[in-house]
Coordinates of C-alpha atoms and ligand atoms in Angstrom, one line a residue:
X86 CA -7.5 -10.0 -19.8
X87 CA -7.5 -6.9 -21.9
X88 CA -10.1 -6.0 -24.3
X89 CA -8.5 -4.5 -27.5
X90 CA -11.7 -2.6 -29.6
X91 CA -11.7 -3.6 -33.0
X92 CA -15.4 -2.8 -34.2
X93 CA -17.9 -0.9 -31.8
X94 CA -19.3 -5.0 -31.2
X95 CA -15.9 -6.6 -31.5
X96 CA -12.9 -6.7 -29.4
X97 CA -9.9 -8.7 -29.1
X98 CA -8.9 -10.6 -26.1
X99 CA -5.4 -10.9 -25.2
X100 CA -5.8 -13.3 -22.7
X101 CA -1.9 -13.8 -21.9
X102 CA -2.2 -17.8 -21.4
X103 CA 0.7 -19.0 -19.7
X104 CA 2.8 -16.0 -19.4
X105 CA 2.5 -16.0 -15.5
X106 CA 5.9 -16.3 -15.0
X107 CA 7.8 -14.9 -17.6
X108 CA 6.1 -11.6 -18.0
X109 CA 3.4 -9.6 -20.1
X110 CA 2.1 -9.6 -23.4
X111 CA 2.6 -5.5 -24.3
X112 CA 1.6 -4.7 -27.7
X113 CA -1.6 -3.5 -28.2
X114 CA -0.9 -4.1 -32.3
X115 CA -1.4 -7.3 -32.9
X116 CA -4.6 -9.2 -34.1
X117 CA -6.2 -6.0 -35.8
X118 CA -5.6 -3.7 -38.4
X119 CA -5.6 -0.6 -36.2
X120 CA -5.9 1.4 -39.3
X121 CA -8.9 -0.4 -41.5
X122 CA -10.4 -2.0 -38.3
X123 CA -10.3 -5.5 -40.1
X124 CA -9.1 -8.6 -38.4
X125 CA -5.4 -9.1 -38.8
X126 CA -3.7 -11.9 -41.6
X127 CA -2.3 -14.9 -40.9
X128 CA 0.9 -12.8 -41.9
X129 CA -0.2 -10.2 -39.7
X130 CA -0.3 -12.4 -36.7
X131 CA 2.9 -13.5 -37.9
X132 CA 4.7 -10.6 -37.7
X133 CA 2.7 -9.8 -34.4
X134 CA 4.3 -12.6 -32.7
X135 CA 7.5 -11.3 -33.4
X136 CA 6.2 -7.9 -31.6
X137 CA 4.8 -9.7 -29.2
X138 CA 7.7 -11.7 -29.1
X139 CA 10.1 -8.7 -28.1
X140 CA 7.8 -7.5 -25.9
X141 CA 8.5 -10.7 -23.5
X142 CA 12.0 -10.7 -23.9
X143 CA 12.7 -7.7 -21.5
X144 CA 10.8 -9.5 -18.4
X145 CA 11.7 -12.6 -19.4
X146 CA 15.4 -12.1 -19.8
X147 CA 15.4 -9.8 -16.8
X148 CA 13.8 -12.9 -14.8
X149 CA 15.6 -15.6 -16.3
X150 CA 12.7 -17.5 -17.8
X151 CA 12.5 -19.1 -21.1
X152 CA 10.6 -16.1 -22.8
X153 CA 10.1 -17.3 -26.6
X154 CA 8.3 -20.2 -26.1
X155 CA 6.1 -18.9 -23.9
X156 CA 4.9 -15.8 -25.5
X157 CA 4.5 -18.1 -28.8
X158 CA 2.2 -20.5 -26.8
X159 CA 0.0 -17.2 -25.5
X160 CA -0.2 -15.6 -29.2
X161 CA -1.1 -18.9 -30.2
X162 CA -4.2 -18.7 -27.6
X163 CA -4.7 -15.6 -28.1
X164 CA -5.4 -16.6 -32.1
X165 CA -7.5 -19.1 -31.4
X166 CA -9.4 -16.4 -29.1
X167 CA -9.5 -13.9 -32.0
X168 CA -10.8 -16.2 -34.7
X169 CA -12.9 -18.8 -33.3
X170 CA -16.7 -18.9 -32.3
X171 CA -17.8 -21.1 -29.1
X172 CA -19.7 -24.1 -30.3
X173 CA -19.2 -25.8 -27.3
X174 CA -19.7 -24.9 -23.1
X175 CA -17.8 -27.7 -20.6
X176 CA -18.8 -27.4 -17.0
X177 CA -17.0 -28.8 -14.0
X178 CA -19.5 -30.1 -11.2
X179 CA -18.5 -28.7 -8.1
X180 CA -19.1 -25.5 -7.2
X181 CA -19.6 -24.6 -10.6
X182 CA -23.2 -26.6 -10.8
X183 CA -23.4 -28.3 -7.7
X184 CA -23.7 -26.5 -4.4
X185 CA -21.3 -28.6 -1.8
X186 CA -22.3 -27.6 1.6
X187 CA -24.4 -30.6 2.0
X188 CA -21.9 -32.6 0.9
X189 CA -19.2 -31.6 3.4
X190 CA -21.6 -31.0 6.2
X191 CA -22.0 -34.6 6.1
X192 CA -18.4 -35.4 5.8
X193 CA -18.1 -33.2 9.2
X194 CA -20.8 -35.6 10.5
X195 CA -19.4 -38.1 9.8
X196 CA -16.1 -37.6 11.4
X197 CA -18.3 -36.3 14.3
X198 CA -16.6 -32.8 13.8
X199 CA -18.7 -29.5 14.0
X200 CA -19.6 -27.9 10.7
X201 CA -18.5 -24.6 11.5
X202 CA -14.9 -26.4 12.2
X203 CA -14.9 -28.2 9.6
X204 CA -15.3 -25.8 7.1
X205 CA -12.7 -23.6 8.3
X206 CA -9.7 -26.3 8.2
X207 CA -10.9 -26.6 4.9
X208 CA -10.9 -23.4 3.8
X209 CA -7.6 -22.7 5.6
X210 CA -6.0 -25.9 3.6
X211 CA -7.3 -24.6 0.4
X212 CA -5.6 -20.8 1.3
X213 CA -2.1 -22.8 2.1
X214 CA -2.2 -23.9 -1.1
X215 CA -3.4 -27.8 0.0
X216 CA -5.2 -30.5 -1.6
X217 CA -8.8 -29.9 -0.2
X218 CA -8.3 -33.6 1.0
X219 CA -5.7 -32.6 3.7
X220 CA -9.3 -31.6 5.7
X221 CA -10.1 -35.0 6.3
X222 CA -6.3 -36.2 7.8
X223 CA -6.2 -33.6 10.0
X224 CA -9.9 -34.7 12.0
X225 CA -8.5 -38.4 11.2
X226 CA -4.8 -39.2 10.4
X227 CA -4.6 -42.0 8.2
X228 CA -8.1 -41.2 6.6
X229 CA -8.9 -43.2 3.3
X230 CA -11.4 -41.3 1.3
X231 CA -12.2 -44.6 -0.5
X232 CA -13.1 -46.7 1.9
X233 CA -14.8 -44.5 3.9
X234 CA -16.9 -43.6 1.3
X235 CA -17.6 -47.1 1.0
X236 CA -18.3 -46.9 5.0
X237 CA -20.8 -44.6 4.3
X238 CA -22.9 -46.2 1.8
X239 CA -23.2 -49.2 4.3
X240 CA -24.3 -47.1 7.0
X241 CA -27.0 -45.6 4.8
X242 CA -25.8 -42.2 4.6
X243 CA -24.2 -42.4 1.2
X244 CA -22.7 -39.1 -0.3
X245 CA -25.4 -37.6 -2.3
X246 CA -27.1 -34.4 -3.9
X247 CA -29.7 -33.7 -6.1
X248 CA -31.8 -30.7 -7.6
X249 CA -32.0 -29.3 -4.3
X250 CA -28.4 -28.4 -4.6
X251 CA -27.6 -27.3 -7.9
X252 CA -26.9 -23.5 -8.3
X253 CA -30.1 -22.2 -9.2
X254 CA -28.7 -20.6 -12.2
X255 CA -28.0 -24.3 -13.9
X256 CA -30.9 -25.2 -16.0
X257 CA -31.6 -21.5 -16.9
X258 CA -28.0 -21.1 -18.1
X259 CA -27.3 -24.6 -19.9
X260 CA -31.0 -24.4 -21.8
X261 CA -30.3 -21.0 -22.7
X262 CA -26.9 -22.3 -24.5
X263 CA -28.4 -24.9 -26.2
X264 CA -31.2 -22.4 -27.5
X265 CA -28.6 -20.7 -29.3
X266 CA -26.6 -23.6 -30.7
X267 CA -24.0 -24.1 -28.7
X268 CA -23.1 -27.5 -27.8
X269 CA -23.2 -28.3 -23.5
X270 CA -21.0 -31.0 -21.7
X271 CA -20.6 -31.7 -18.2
X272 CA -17.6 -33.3 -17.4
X273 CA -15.8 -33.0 -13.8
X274 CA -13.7 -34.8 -11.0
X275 CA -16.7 -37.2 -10.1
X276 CA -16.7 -40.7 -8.9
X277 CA -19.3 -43.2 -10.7
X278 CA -22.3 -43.0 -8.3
X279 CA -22.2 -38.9 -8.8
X280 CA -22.0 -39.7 -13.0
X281 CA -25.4 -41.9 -12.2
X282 CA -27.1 -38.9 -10.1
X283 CA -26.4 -36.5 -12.7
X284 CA -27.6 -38.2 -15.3
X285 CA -30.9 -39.0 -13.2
X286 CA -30.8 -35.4 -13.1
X287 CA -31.7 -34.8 -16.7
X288 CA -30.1 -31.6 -16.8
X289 CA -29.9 -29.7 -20.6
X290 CA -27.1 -31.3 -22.0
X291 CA -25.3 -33.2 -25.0
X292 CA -23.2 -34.6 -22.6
X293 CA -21.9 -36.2 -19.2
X294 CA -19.0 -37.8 -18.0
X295 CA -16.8 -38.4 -14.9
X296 CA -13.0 -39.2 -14.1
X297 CA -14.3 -42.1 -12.6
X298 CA -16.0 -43.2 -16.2
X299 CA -12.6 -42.0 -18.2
X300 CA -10.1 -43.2 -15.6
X301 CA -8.2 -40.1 -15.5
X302 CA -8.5 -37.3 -13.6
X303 CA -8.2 -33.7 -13.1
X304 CA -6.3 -31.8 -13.7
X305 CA -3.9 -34.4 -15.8
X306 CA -3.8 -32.9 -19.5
X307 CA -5.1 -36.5 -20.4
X308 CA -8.3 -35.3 -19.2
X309 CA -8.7 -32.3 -20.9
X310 CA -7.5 -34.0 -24.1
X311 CA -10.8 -36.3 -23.5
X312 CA -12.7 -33.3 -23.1
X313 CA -11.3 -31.9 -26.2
X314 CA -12.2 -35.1 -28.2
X315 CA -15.8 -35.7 -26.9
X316 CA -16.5 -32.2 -28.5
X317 CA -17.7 -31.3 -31.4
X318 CA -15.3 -28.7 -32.6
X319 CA -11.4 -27.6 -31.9
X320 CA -10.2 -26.8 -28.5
X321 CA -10.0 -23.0 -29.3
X322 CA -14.0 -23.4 -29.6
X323 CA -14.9 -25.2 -26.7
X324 CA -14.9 -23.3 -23.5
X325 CA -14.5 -24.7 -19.8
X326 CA -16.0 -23.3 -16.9
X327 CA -14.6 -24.0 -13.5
X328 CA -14.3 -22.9 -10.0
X329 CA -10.2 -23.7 -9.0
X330 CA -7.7 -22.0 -11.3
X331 CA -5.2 -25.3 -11.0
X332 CA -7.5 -28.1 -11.4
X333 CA -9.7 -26.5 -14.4
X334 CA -8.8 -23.1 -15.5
X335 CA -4.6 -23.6 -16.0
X336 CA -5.1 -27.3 -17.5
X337 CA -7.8 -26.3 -19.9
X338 CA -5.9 -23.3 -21.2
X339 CA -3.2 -25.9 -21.8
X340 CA -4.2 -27.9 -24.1
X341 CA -5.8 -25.0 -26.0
X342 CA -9.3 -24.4 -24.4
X343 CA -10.9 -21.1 -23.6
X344 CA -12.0 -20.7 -20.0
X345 CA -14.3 -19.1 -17.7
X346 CA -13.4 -19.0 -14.0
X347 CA -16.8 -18.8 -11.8
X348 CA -16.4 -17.2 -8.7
X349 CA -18.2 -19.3 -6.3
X350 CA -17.7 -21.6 -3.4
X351 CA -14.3 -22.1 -1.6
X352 CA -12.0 -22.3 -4.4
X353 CA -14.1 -19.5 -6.3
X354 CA -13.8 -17.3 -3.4
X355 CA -10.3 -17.8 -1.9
X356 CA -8.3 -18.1 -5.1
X357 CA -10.7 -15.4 -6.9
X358 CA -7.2 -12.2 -6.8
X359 CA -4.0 -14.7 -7.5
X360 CA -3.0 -13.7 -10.5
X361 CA -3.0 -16.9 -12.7
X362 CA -7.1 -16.3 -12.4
X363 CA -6.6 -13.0 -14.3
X364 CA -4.2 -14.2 -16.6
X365 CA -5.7 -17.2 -17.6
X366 CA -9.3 -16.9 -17.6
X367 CA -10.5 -15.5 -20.8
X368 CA -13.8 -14.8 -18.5
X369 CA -14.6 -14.3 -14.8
X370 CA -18.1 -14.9 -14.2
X371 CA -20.2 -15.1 -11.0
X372 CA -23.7 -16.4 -13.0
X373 CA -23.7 -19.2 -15.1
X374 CA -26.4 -17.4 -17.3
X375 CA -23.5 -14.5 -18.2
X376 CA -22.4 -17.3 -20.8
X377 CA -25.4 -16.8 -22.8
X378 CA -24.5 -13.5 -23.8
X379 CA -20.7 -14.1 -24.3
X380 CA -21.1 -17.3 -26.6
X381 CA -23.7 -14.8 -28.4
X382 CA -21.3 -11.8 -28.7
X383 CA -18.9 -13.9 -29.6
X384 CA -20.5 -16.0 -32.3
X385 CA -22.0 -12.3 -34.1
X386 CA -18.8 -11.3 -33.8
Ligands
MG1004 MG1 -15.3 -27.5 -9.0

């Protein structure tokens, strides 16, 4: 993300959604009148693109991707970055609010596997580029996540958290948002037993939801698009904070969303230098309570 300075309080983001592949946004003259230091026309913009536009066609061309469409697409993100305020903060639960180490120390249990191991195939799955669910058929081929959740909950050791494993950065950071207006969902990859624990959490929030309650999941753009309607505003003013770049960050920036990429846990940690994190995170964060003072800048702005 670069920061273009427009005002000594306001800069621009370019944010270069979606141009991973085909190249890099290069004009620094686009979304600002360099001269007057006002904010760019619609015409402006316009005639931006077109800069913008020729700016892709060398790497795109050179690299034999389809250039056009896909530096449209960023300068339309990048718009929506420029002109909007954040009315609205969507967190993921896992490692973004929800501390997992309990949660797969007793899945290592469970498969009567030692943490330490555990955690490493996991990790090491995540790095190949694996679904994190891989972990579990390589302790036991043929493992069905479903049922032996089910197995669980028989057995008495259902999966479960509660306040002792949220970030401790949680309530302080989603109160502090709703103190200054902004609207605060929770919406992540959950199954219907973790939607009833967090509500029995009674975090801050206007809202909570899981894939389980919407019968999609991430990260199909059908989610998102939920995610987009159950707010308050226009995509371009909600923003969703996640820990993995393909399951929140890249869908959300898809269907027009501004992100924030929290570097924590496994995902956080391991994925934290590819380069679609950087390119399509309008925000890298490692509190949740740095949101505060970006939805502030952004809404004096
Ligand atoms: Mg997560």
């Amino acid at each position: 993300m670069f920061m273009w300075p427009v005002t000594p309080n306001r800069t621009i983001q370019l944010s270069y959604a979606v141009v991973a592949t085909s190249g890099r946004i290069r004009s620094p003259e686009v979304g600002y009148h360099a001269d007057s230091n006002e904010l760019a026309s619609a015409a402006d913009l316009d005639r931006g693109a077109e800069s913008l536009h020729s700016g892709c066609v060398d790497t795109g061309a050179a690299s034999g991707t389809a250039a056009e469409p896909v530096c449209r697409a960023a300068l339309a993100a990048d718009i929506g970055s420029v002109c909007s305020m954040i009315n609205a903060v969507v967190f993921d639960v896992g490692e973004t609010l929800v501390d997992e180490t309990r949660e797969y120390g007793t899945w290592a249990d469970w498969l009567g596997v030692p943490r330490h191991t555990f955690v490493s195939v996991f990790g090491a799955t995540i790095a190949l580029g694996g679904d994190y669910r891989e972990t579990f058929q390589v302790f036991k081929p043929g493992f069905d996540l479903a049922a032996e959740r089910e197995a669980r909950a028989q057995a008495g050791q259902p999966e479960t958290y509660g306040e002792e494993d949220l970030y401790p950065d949680v309530r302080p950071a989603l109160s502090a948002l709703r103190e200054i207006g902004v609207w605060v969902g929770i919406v992540g990859n959950q199954t219907a037993r973790s939607g009833r624990i967090l509500r029995s959490l009674e975090l801050p929030t206007d809202f909570v939801a899981t894939s389980d309650d919407w019968g999609v999941e991430k990260p199909s753009i059908e989610f998102f698009e939920k995610v987009v309607e159950v707010a308050p505003c226009d995509a371009h003013e909600v923003v969703y904070v996640g820990d993995r770049i393909e399951n929140d960050i890249a869908p959300a920036k898809a269907v027009g969303m501004r992100t924030a990429y929290i570097q924590r846990g496994p995902w956080g940690w391991i994925q934290r230098k590819k380069p679609e994190v950087a390119e399509l995170s309008d925000w890298m964060i490692h509190d949740l309570t740095e949101l505060t003072a970006i939805a502030a800048a952004e809404n004096d702005s």
